[in-house]
Short mmCIF file of C-alpha atoms and ligand atoms in Angstrom, two decimals:
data_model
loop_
_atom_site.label_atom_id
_atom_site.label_comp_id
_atom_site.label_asym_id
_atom_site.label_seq_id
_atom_site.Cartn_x
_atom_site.Cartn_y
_atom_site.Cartn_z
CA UNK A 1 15.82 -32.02 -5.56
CA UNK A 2 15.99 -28.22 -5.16
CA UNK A 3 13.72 -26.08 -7.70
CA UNK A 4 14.86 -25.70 -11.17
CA UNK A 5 14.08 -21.82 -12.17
CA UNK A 6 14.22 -19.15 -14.83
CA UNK A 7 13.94 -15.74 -14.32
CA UNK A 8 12.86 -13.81 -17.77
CA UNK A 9 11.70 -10.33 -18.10
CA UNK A 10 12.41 -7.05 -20.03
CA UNK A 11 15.49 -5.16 -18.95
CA UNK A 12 14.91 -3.18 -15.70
CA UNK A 13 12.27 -5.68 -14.51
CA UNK A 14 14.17 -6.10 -11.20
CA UNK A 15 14.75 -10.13 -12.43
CA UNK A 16 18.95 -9.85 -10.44
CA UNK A 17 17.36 -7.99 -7.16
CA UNK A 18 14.71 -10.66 -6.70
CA UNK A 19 17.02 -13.52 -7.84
CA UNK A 20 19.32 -13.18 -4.88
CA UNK A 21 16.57 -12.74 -2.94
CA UNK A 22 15.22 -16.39 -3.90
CA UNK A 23 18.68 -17.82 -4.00
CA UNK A 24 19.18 -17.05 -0.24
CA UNK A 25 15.37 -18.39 0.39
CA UNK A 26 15.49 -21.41 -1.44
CA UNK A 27 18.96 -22.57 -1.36
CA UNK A 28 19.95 -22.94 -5.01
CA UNK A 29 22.36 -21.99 -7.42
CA UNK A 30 21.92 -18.59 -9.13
CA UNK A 31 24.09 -17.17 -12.18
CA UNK A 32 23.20 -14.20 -14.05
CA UNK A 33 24.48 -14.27 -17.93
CA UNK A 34 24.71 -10.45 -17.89
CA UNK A 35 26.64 -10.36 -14.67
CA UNK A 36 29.17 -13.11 -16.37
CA UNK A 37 30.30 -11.04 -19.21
CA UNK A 38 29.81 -7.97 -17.87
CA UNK A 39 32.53 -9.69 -15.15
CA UNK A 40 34.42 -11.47 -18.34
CA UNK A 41 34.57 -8.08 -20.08
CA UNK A 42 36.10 -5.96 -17.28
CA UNK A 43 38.62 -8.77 -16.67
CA UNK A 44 39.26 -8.64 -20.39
CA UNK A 45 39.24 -12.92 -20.74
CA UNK A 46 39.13 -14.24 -24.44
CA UNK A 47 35.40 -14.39 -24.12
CA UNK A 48 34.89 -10.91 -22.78
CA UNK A 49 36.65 -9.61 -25.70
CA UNK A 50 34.02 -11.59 -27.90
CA UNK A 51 30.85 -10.14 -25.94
CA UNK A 52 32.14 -6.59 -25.59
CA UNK A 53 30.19 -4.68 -28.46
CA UNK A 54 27.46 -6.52 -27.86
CA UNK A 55 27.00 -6.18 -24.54
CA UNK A 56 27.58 -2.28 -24.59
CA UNK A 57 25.34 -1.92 -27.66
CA UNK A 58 22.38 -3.52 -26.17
CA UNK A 59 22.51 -6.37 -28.68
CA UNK A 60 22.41 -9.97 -27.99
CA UNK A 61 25.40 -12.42 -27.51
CA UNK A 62 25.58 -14.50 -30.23
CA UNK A 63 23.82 -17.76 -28.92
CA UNK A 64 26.92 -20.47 -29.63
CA UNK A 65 28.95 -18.09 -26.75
CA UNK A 66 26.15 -18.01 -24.96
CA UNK A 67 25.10 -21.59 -24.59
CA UNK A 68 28.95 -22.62 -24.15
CA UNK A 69 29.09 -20.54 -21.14
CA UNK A 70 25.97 -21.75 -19.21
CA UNK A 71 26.08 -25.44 -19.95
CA UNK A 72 29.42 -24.97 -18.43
CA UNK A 73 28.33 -23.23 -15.52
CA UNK A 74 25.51 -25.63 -15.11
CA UNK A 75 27.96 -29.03 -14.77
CA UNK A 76 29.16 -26.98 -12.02
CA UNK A 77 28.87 -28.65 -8.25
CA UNK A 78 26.84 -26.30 -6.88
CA UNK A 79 24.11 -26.39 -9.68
CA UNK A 80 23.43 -30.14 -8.85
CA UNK A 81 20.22 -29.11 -6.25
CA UNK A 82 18.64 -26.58 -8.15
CA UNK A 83 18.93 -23.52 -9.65
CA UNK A 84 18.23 -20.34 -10.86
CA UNK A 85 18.76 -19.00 -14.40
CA UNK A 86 18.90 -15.32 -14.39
CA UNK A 87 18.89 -13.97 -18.02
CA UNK A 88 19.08 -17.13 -19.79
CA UNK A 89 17.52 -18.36 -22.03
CA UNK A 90 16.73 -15.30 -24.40
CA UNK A 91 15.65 -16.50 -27.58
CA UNK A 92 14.41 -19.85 -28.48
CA UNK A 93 17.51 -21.04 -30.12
CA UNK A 94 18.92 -21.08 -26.31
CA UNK A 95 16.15 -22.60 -24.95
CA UNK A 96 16.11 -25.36 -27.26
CA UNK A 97 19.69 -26.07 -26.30
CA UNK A 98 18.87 -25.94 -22.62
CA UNK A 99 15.63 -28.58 -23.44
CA UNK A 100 18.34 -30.76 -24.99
CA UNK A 101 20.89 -30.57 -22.58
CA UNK A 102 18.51 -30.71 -19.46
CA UNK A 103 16.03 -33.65 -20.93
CA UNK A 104 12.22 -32.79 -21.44
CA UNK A 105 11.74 -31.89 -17.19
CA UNK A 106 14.71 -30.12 -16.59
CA UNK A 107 13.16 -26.72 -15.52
CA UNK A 108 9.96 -26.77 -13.06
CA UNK A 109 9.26 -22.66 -13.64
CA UNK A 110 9.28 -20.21 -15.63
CA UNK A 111 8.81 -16.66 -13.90
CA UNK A 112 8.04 -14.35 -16.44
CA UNK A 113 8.53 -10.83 -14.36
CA UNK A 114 5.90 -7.96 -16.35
CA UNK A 115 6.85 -4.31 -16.00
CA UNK A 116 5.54 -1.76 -18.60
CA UNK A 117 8.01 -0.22 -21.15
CA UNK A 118 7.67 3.42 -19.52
CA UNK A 119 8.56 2.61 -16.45
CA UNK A 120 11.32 0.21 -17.42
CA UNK A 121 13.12 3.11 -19.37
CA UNK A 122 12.63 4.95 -16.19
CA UNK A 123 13.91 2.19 -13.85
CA UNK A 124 16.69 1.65 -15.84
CA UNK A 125 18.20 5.41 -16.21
CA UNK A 126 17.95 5.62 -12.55
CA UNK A 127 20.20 2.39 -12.44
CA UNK A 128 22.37 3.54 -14.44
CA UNK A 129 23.46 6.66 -12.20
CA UNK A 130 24.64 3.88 -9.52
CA UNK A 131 25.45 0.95 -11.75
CA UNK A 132 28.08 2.83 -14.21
CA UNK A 133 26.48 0.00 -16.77
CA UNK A 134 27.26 0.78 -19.63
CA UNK A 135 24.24 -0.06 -21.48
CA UNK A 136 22.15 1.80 -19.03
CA UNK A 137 21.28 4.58 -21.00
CA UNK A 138 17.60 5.83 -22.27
CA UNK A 139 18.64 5.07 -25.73
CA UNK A 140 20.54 1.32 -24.60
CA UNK A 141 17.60 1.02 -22.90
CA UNK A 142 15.00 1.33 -25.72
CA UNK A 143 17.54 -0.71 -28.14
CA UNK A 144 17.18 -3.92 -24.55
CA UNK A 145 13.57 -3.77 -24.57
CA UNK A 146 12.97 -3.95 -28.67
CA UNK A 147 15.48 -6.89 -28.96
CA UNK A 148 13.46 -8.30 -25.89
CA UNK A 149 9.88 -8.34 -27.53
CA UNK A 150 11.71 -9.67 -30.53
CA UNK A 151 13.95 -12.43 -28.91
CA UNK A 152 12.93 -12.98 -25.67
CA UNK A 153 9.07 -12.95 -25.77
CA UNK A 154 9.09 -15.68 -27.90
CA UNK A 155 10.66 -17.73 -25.27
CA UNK A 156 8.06 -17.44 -22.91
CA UNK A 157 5.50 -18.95 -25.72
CA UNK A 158 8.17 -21.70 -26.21
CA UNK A 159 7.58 -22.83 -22.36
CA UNK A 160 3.81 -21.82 -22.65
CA UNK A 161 3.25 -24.82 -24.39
CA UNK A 162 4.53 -27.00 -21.29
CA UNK A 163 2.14 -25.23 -18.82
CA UNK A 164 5.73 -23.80 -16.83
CA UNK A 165 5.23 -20.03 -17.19
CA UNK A 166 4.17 -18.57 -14.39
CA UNK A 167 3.25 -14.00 -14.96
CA UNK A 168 4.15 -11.48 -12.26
CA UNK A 169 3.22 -8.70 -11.63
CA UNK A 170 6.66 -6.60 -11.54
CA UNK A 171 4.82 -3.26 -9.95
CA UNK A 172 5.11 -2.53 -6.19
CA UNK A 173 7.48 -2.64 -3.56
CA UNK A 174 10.42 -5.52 -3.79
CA UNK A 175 9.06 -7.39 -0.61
CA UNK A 176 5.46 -7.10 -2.78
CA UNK A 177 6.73 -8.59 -5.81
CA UNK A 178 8.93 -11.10 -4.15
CA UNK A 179 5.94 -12.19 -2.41
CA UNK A 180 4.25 -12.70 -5.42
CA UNK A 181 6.95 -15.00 -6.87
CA UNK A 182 7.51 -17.27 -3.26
CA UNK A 183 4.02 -17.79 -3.89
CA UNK A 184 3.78 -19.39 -7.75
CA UNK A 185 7.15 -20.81 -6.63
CA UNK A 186 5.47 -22.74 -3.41
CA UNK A 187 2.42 -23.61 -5.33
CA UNK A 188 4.22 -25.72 -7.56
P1 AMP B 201 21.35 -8.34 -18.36
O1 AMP B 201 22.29 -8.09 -17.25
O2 AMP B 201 20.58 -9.62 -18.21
O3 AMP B 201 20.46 -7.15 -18.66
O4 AMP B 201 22.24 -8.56 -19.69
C1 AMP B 201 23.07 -7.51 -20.18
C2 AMP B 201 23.53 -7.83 -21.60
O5 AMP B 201 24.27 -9.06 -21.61
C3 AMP B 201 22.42 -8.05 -22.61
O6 AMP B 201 21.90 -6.84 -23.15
C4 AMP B 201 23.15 -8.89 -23.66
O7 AMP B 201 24.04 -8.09 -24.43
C5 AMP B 201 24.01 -9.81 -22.80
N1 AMP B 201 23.31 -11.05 -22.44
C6 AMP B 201 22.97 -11.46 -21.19
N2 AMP B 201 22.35 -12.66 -21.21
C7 AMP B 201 22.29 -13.00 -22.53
C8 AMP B 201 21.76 -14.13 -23.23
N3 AMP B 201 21.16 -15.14 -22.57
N4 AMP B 201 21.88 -14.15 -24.57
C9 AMP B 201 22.49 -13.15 -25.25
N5 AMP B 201 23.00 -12.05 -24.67
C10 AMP B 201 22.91 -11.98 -23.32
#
């Protein structure tokens, strides 16, 4: 069986860069929520509609859309020898569902990617110059990262208690930080 990952981390951690990165290394499946409805949203599909303002605003998804989407994606064929989840699960609600839907050793890591806010706000501006996100603006940005420590940190406690998580360091170079997460990955 292939590894079973998440990827969590604020906004502008780097979590999609590496996450290809350790697709092509390891040979699993990778999805990205964001990257869905950002893709569902410029195609304008019943869903994308749904997301939209949330998406743009910097707000979650609401979770029952969310969870729909990647339990789908997950019965898909190429998710049957491992995976990585990129963006997902973000608040506990979602992980819960996940936990139910997976059974009680469904994921073997957590890699909780740790950038400081400063620099994320930073990171992410710069994106947004290339990306044309729209969410990847200073102010966006500020709105991802508080809905993060709100949400999303709490997740990381939730898998805490299972001994899974697993903190990088998200400063330094991308071959520096991608070392770091081969390494937790191989150790396990
Ligand atoms: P990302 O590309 O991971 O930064 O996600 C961009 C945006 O997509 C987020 O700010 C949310 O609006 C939405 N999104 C992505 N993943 C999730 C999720 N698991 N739950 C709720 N909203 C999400």
């Amino acid at each position: 069986m292939g590894k079973r990952l998440i990827s969590i981390g604020p906004p502008g951690a780097g979590k999609g860069t590496q996450a290809a990165r350790i697709r092509d290394k390891y040979g699993i499946a990778w999805f990205s929520t964001g990257d869905m409805f950002r893709a569902a949203i410029s195609e304008e599909t019943p869903m994308g509609l749904e997301a939209k303002e949330f998406v743009e605003s910097g707000e979650l998804v609401p979770d029952e859309i969310v969870v729909g989407v990647v339990l789908e994606r997950l019965g898909r064929p190429d998710c049957a020898d491992g995976y990585l989840l990129d963006g997902f699960p973000r608040t506990v609600f979602q992980a819960v569902a996940l936990d139910g839907a997976l059974g009680a050793d469904g994921i073997d890591l957590v890699l909780d990617l740790e950038v400081d806010d400063d620099v994320l706000v930073a990171r992410i501006v710069e994106r947004g110059k290339r990306s044309g996100r729209a969410d990847d603006t200073a102010e966006t940005a500020r709105k991802r990262i508080g809905v993060y420590g709100d949400e999303t940190a709490p997740v990381i406690e939730h898998y805490d208690k299972v001994g899974i998580v697993r903190r990088i360091d998200g400063l330094g170079t991308m071959d520096e930080v991608f070392d770091r997460l081969t390494a937790a990955i191989d150790a396990d």
